[in-house]
Short mmCIF file of C-alpha atoms and ligand atoms in Angstrom, two decimals:
data_model
loop_
_atom_site.label_atom_id
_atom_site.label_comp_id
_atom_site.label_asym_id
_atom_site.label_seq_id
_atom_site.Cartn_x
_atom_site.Cartn_y
_atom_site.Cartn_z
CA MET A 1 217.60 75.83 -154.30
CA ALA A 2 219.87 77.70 -156.53
CA GLN A 3 220.27 81.49 -157.28
CA PHE A 4 217.49 82.75 -159.07
CA GLY A 5 218.34 82.35 -162.44
CA THR A 6 221.47 79.93 -162.54
CA VAL A 7 220.12 76.64 -163.41
CA PHE A 8 218.41 76.03 -166.73
CA GLY A 9 216.25 72.87 -167.77
CA ASP A 10 218.10 71.10 -169.85
CA TYR A 11 215.92 72.10 -173.43
CA PHE A 12 215.29 75.31 -174.86
CA ALA A 13 213.71 76.49 -178.29
CA ILE A 14 214.95 78.01 -181.01
CA ALA A 15 213.72 79.87 -184.04
CA ARG A 16 215.90 82.02 -186.61
CA TYR A 17 214.22 84.80 -189.10
CA ALA A 18 215.68 85.18 -192.04
CA ASP A 19 214.86 86.16 -195.78
CA GLY A 20 211.36 87.66 -194.46
CA THR A 21 210.43 84.65 -192.85
CA TRP A 22 210.32 82.28 -189.32
CA GLN A 23 212.26 79.45 -189.68
CA GLN A 24 210.74 76.05 -188.27
CA PRO A 25 211.66 75.69 -184.69
CA GLU A 26 214.17 73.25 -182.75
CA ILE A 27 213.93 72.24 -179.65
CA THR A 28 217.25 71.07 -178.18
CA ARG A 29 219.92 70.84 -175.26
CA VAL A 30 220.50 73.87 -174.02
CA ALA A 31 224.06 74.94 -175.26
CA PRO A 32 225.63 78.09 -176.71
CA ILE A 33 224.59 79.93 -179.67
CA PRO A 34 227.52 80.84 -182.15
CA LEU A 35 227.37 84.59 -183.54
CA HIS A 36 229.29 86.75 -185.40
CA PRO A 37 230.78 89.30 -183.83
CA ALA A 38 229.54 91.82 -185.87
CA ALA A 39 225.20 90.42 -185.13
CA HIS A 40 223.74 93.87 -184.38
CA VAL A 41 222.78 92.79 -180.78
CA PHE A 42 226.32 93.32 -179.80
CA HIS A 43 226.37 96.76 -181.25
CA TYR A 44 222.93 98.00 -181.25
CA ALA A 45 221.21 96.83 -178.51
CA SER A 46 218.51 94.68 -181.16
CA THR A 47 216.97 92.74 -177.86
CA CYS A 48 214.14 92.46 -175.86
CA PHE A 49 212.71 89.46 -173.94
CA GLU A 50 210.04 88.49 -171.95
CA GLY A 51 209.74 86.63 -168.48
CA PHE A 52 206.84 84.67 -167.02
CA LYS A 53 206.46 80.83 -165.49
CA ALA A 54 204.80 77.12 -165.39
CA TYR A 55 203.80 75.44 -162.73
CA ARG A 56 203.06 71.78 -162.06
CA TRP A 57 199.87 70.66 -160.42
CA GLU A 58 199.81 67.27 -158.45
CA ASP A 59 197.63 66.32 -161.33
CA GLY A 60 201.75 66.23 -163.07
CA LYS A 61 200.59 68.57 -166.14
CA ALA A 62 202.05 72.26 -165.95
CA ARG A 63 200.07 75.31 -166.54
CA ILE A 64 201.46 78.50 -167.67
CA PHE A 65 200.46 81.63 -166.40
CA ARG A 66 199.14 84.60 -168.72
CA LEU A 67 201.18 83.29 -171.97
CA HIS A 68 199.18 85.15 -174.46
CA ASP A 69 199.46 88.69 -173.01
CA HIS A 70 203.38 87.67 -172.91
CA VAL A 71 203.23 86.72 -176.31
CA ALA A 72 201.39 90.01 -177.11
CA ARG A 73 203.60 91.79 -175.01
CA MET A 74 207.01 90.56 -176.82
CA GLN A 75 205.20 91.79 -179.85
CA LYS A 76 204.96 94.84 -178.85
CA SER A 77 208.45 95.36 -177.35
CA ALA A 78 209.91 93.59 -180.65
CA ALA A 79 207.70 96.15 -182.65
CA SER A 80 209.02 99.78 -180.73
CA LEU A 81 213.01 98.05 -181.37
CA CYS A 82 211.92 97.57 -185.29
CA MET A 83 212.83 94.06 -184.80
CA PRO A 84 211.29 91.08 -186.71
CA ILE A 85 208.52 90.31 -184.54
CA PRO A 86 207.29 86.96 -183.56
CA ASP A 87 204.33 85.22 -184.91
CA ALA A 88 202.23 84.50 -181.58
CA ASP A 89 200.91 81.33 -182.48
CA LEU A 90 204.99 80.33 -183.18
CA LEU A 91 206.26 81.83 -179.93
CA ALA A 92 203.14 80.54 -177.83
CA ASN A 93 203.75 77.06 -179.10
CA MET A 94 207.51 77.64 -178.59
CA VAL A 95 206.82 78.19 -175.38
CA ILE A 96 204.88 74.98 -174.94
CA ASP A 97 207.03 73.13 -176.35
CA VAL A 98 209.62 74.01 -174.05
CA VAL A 99 207.60 73.49 -171.23
CA ALA A 100 206.71 69.72 -171.83
CA LYS A 101 210.02 69.25 -173.13
CA ASN A 102 211.21 70.23 -169.26
CA ILE A 103 208.39 69.06 -167.56
CA GLN A 104 210.50 67.02 -165.18
CA ASP A 105 212.34 69.96 -164.16
CA ILE A 106 208.96 71.78 -162.64
CA PRO A 107 209.73 72.54 -159.32
CA ALA A 108 206.72 72.05 -156.48
CA PRO A 109 204.52 74.94 -156.11
CA PRO A 110 205.33 77.51 -155.00
CA SER A 111 208.37 77.25 -156.67
CA SER A 112 207.77 76.85 -160.77
CA LEU A 113 209.95 76.91 -163.93
CA TYR A 114 210.97 81.03 -165.61
CA LEU A 115 210.42 81.02 -169.09
CA ARG A 116 212.27 83.51 -170.68
CA PRO A 117 211.77 84.01 -174.22
CA THR A 118 214.65 85.75 -175.85
CA LEU A 119 214.95 88.21 -179.23
CA ILE A 120 217.75 89.09 -181.06
CA GLY A 121 218.55 91.10 -183.79
CA THR A 122 221.91 88.71 -185.64
CA LEU A 123 222.33 90.97 -188.58
CA GLU A 124 226.51 90.99 -189.70
CA ASN A 125 226.63 94.68 -190.12
CA ILE A 126 228.47 97.25 -187.93
CA GLY A 127 227.20 99.95 -190.51
CA ALA A 128 223.73 99.18 -189.11
CA ALA A 129 223.04 101.67 -186.42
CA ALA A 130 220.47 103.25 -188.18
CA SER A 131 218.65 100.37 -190.08
CA PRO A 132 217.01 97.42 -188.10
CA SER A 133 218.31 93.74 -188.35
CA THR A 134 216.51 91.80 -190.73
CA GLU A 135 217.93 88.66 -189.26
CA ALA A 136 217.02 87.61 -185.35
CA ILE A 137 217.34 84.50 -183.39
CA LEU A 138 214.45 83.68 -180.79
CA PHE A 139 214.79 81.48 -178.25
CA VAL A 140 213.30 80.70 -174.91
CA LEU A 141 215.07 79.27 -172.20
CA THR A 142 213.74 77.90 -169.13
CA SER A 143 215.06 77.81 -165.15
CA PRO A 144 213.38 76.47 -162.12
CA VAL A 145 213.39 78.95 -159.50
CA ASP A 146 212.15 80.02 -156.37
CA ASP A 147 211.84 83.85 -154.65
CA TYR A 148 213.72 86.42 -156.68
CA PHE A 149 214.73 88.79 -153.98
CA GLU A 150 217.50 86.87 -151.37
CA GLY A 151 216.27 86.36 -148.01
CA GLY A 152 213.01 84.59 -148.87
CA ALA A 153 210.08 86.73 -148.20
CA ARG A 154 211.27 89.51 -146.12
CA PRO A 155 210.03 93.02 -146.31
CA LEU A 156 212.66 95.22 -148.70
CA LYS A 157 213.97 98.19 -148.56
CA LEU A 158 213.88 100.68 -151.01
CA LEU A 159 215.43 104.23 -151.99
CA ILE A 160 213.31 107.17 -153.15
CA GLU A 161 215.16 108.44 -156.61
CA ASP A 162 213.44 111.76 -157.07
CA GLN A 163 215.56 112.71 -159.95
CA LYS A 164 216.45 109.99 -162.25
CA ALA A 165 214.27 107.94 -164.25
CA ARG A 166 214.77 104.30 -164.92
CA THR A 167 215.05 104.30 -168.64
CA THR A 168 213.87 106.84 -171.36
CA GLU A 169 210.31 107.43 -171.73
CA GLN A 170 210.04 105.72 -175.15
CA LEU A 171 211.58 102.56 -174.25
CA GLY A 172 210.22 102.25 -170.95
CA SER A 173 207.38 99.86 -171.68
CA THR A 174 209.78 98.31 -173.86
CA LYS A 175 211.56 94.20 -171.97
CA THR A 176 214.87 95.10 -173.46
CA GLY A 177 217.85 94.61 -171.72
CA GLY A 178 219.09 98.19 -171.87
CA ASN A 179 216.27 99.35 -169.33
CA TYR A 180 217.79 96.79 -166.76
CA ALA A 181 221.20 98.31 -167.68
CA ALA A 182 220.16 102.10 -166.93
CA ALA A 183 219.26 100.95 -163.37
CA LEU A 184 222.08 99.08 -161.81
CA GLY A 185 224.14 101.63 -160.98
CA PRO A 186 221.39 103.38 -158.99
CA THR A 187 220.54 99.91 -157.58
CA LEU A 188 223.95 99.33 -156.98
CA ASP A 189 225.11 102.54 -155.24
CA ALA A 190 221.79 102.30 -153.64
CA LYS A 191 222.59 99.04 -152.34
CA GLU A 192 226.18 100.02 -150.79
CA LYS A 193 225.17 103.34 -149.54
CA TYR A 194 222.27 102.66 -148.07
CA GLY A 195 221.65 98.61 -147.93
CA ALA A 196 218.50 99.04 -150.08
CA ASP A 197 217.34 96.22 -151.66
CA GLN A 198 216.29 98.42 -155.02
CA VAL A 199 215.89 101.77 -156.10
CA LEU A 200 211.91 103.60 -157.01
CA PHE A 201 212.92 105.95 -159.31
CA CYS A 202 210.45 108.71 -159.35
CA PRO A 203 211.85 111.40 -161.73
CA GLY A 204 210.49 115.06 -160.97
CA GLY A 205 208.35 113.02 -158.00
CA ASP A 206 205.88 111.10 -160.31
CA VAL A 207 206.18 107.84 -158.96
CA GLN A 208 207.41 105.00 -161.17
CA GLU A 209 208.82 101.68 -160.98
CA THR A 210 211.99 99.98 -159.78
CA GLY A 211 213.94 98.37 -161.55
CA ALA A 212 213.17 94.92 -161.29
CA ALA A 213 209.74 95.27 -160.59
CA ASN A 214 206.60 97.74 -160.53
CA PHE A 215 205.44 99.52 -157.47
CA MET A 216 201.70 99.59 -155.61
CA LEU A 217 200.43 101.01 -152.55
CA ILE A 218 197.52 98.68 -150.80
CA SER A 219 195.28 99.90 -147.44
CA ASP A 220 192.40 98.24 -146.15
CA GLU A 221 190.63 99.79 -149.38
CA GLU A 222 192.69 100.68 -152.40
CA ILE A 223 195.07 99.38 -154.20
CA LEU A 224 197.16 102.52 -155.84
CA THR A 225 199.83 102.41 -158.64
CA LYS A 226 200.92 104.65 -160.94
CA ALA A 227 198.42 104.74 -164.28
CA LEU A 228 199.61 102.78 -167.63
CA ASP A 229 202.07 105.03 -169.86
CA THR A 230 205.19 104.52 -171.71
CA SER A 231 207.90 105.44 -168.97
CA PHE A 232 207.54 102.06 -167.69
CA LEU A 233 206.64 98.10 -167.60
CA HIS A 234 203.22 97.28 -167.98
CA GLY A 235 203.74 93.95 -165.17
CA MET A 236 201.45 91.20 -165.77
CA THR A 237 201.67 90.62 -162.38
CA ARG A 238 200.65 94.10 -161.67
CA ASP A 239 197.26 93.55 -163.87
CA SER A 240 196.29 90.27 -162.13
CA ILE A 241 196.78 91.39 -158.71
CA LEU A 242 194.79 94.82 -159.83
CA ARG A 243 192.35 92.17 -161.48
CA LEU A 244 192.21 90.31 -157.76
CA GLY A 245 191.74 93.26 -155.74
CA GLU A 246 189.03 94.04 -157.87
CA ASN A 247 187.25 90.68 -157.28
CA LEU A 248 188.25 91.20 -153.63
CA GLY A 249 186.34 94.74 -153.49
CA TYR A 250 189.08 97.01 -153.27
CA LYS A 251 189.04 100.26 -155.01
CA VAL A 252 191.97 100.05 -157.84
CA SER A 253 193.56 103.24 -158.33
CA GLU A 254 195.67 103.95 -161.29
CA ARG A 255 196.61 107.48 -161.60
CA ASN A 256 199.95 109.22 -161.11
CA PHE A 257 201.23 110.07 -157.60
CA THR A 258 203.80 111.81 -156.34
CA VAL A 259 206.79 111.28 -153.70
CA ASP A 260 205.23 113.43 -151.10
CA GLU A 261 202.01 111.77 -151.49
CA LEU A 262 203.51 108.13 -150.88
CA LEU A 263 205.19 109.27 -147.68
CA GLU A 264 201.96 110.45 -146.58
CA ALA A 265 200.55 107.57 -147.77
CA VAL A 266 202.61 105.06 -145.90
CA THR A 267 201.54 105.67 -142.63
CA THR A 268 197.85 103.89 -143.79
CA HIS A 269 199.51 101.73 -147.06
CA GLU A 270 201.33 98.84 -147.14
CA ALA A 271 204.02 99.02 -149.93
CA ALA A 272 204.30 96.28 -152.44
CA LEU A 273 206.62 95.41 -155.61
CA SER A 274 205.31 93.08 -158.06
CA GLY A 275 206.58 91.21 -161.37
CA THR A 276 206.65 87.76 -162.12
CA ALA A 277 209.78 87.40 -160.56
CA ALA A 278 208.65 89.41 -157.44
CA SER A 279 205.46 88.07 -157.55
CA LEU A 280 204.30 90.49 -155.13
CA ALA A 281 206.47 90.95 -152.02
CA PRO A 282 206.11 93.54 -148.88
CA VAL A 283 208.38 97.25 -148.73
CA GLY A 284 209.68 97.55 -145.16
CA ARG A 285 211.40 100.36 -145.64
CA LEU A 286 211.97 103.55 -147.38
CA VAL A 287 215.07 106.01 -148.01
CA HIS A 288 214.14 109.12 -148.77
CA LYS A 289 217.08 112.12 -148.67
CA GLY A 290 219.29 110.20 -146.43
CA LYS A 291 215.98 108.95 -143.99
CA GLU A 292 215.03 105.91 -143.14
CA ILE A 293 211.05 105.83 -143.07
CA SER A 294 208.66 102.48 -141.81
CA VAL A 295 206.02 101.75 -143.63
CA MET A 296 203.30 100.93 -141.80
CA ASP A 297 205.01 99.18 -138.76
CA GLY A 298 207.83 97.82 -141.43
CA LYS A 299 206.43 94.25 -141.36
CA PRO A 300 204.90 92.44 -144.49
CA GLY A 301 200.85 93.47 -144.01
CA PRO A 302 197.73 91.49 -144.53
CA ASN A 303 196.59 92.94 -147.05
CA ALA A 304 199.50 92.49 -149.91
CA GLU A 305 199.67 88.72 -148.34
CA ARG A 306 195.65 88.53 -149.57
CA LEU A 307 196.47 89.70 -152.53
CA ARG A 308 199.75 87.35 -152.97
CA THR A 309 198.10 84.09 -151.29
CA ALA A 310 195.08 85.10 -154.42
CA LEU A 311 197.08 84.75 -156.80
CA GLN A 312 199.22 82.31 -156.06
CA ASN A 313 195.77 80.16 -155.36
CA ILE A 314 194.86 81.07 -159.01
CA GLN A 315 198.70 80.13 -160.37
CA CYS A 316 198.92 76.63 -158.21
CA GLY A 317 195.69 75.52 -158.70
CA ALA A 318 193.93 75.77 -155.24
CA ALA A 319 191.24 78.33 -156.74
CA PRO A 320 189.52 78.25 -160.27
CA ASP A 321 191.10 80.32 -162.32
CA THR A 322 188.06 82.70 -163.37
CA HIS A 323 189.78 84.71 -165.52
CA ASN A 324 191.20 82.22 -167.63
CA TRP A 325 194.90 83.22 -167.28
CA LEU A 326 196.03 79.91 -167.44
CA THR A 327 197.27 77.32 -170.78
CA GLU A 328 197.51 73.99 -169.39
CA VAL A 329 200.38 71.73 -171.05
CA ALA A 330 200.61 67.62 -170.49
C1 COI B 401 210.50 89.13 -164.41
O1 COI B 401 209.85 89.86 -163.21
O2 COI B 401 209.69 88.63 -165.00
C2 COI B 401 212.01 90.09 -164.51
O3 COI B 401 211.82 90.15 -165.96
C3 COI B 401 212.50 90.81 -163.81
C4 COI B 401 213.69 90.24 -164.21
C5 COI B 401 214.35 91.76 -163.51
C6 COI B 401 214.07 89.17 -163.13
#
């Protein structure tokens, strides 16, 4: 399949916000959106988005994974950026309708249709640096996807960055483009210097997350990941893996831990990145202060594999959805 995110479903859903209200959404063929050059988003970054997936089952129907949780997270992102907050039902129905319209473009599992709701501030006012955009566009784009990281399910290499943060403390849990822009430079540097796939941001030694995914350590008994705070994205895959881990008898430890602890833990724990795009991707090597460190034997470990399979089985209908995470679309 083509590179992640470069091919799109034929149809997208779009709704406009003006005069204090959301207008009726439309579903149309994907096409450029004309915007005034003074649009708030271009100047003051009034934008947030979501990322989640729909799977096509053998019965020909689609299932959207954690739709309502992603809608709620988008509402929080919009609120934190002082943007018009999409109504939950409006956004959920836009997603359902666009999945139904693109259902023929959903590849067979474990591939899926990636869903990208996006909200942008469209107020035409380049003076509005300190006032919110009172006009907005919300759209839901779709993209048939496979693995996010190039090279398939190979173990990833992470550079440990123990000074810089991924983004600011107040926007870490907001899904906004600026956070990805902030991580881009360090990630490109790490790729060039060390061949690293991602940077694990650990400001002041506090292990947070990478540019594109959450981070976790997994042993035969325990899953360890940072406790929720505003400094990092509250990943739905992170949450799902923790819930499934509990069901499978792992001790789930959500607590802060340091780079020193991490470096000690990788002799007994596997490491993995969790995210909608990443799924649960194994980490094989870390680079710290110029030195390469192997995570366990450097190969994908059985615990991450077990948890990823448990998640994918629910997403693809091979295991019951006991958590009610799926929304059916006919
Ligand atoms: C996701 O996992 O859905 C994301 O939004 C990450 C992005 C880098 C593709």
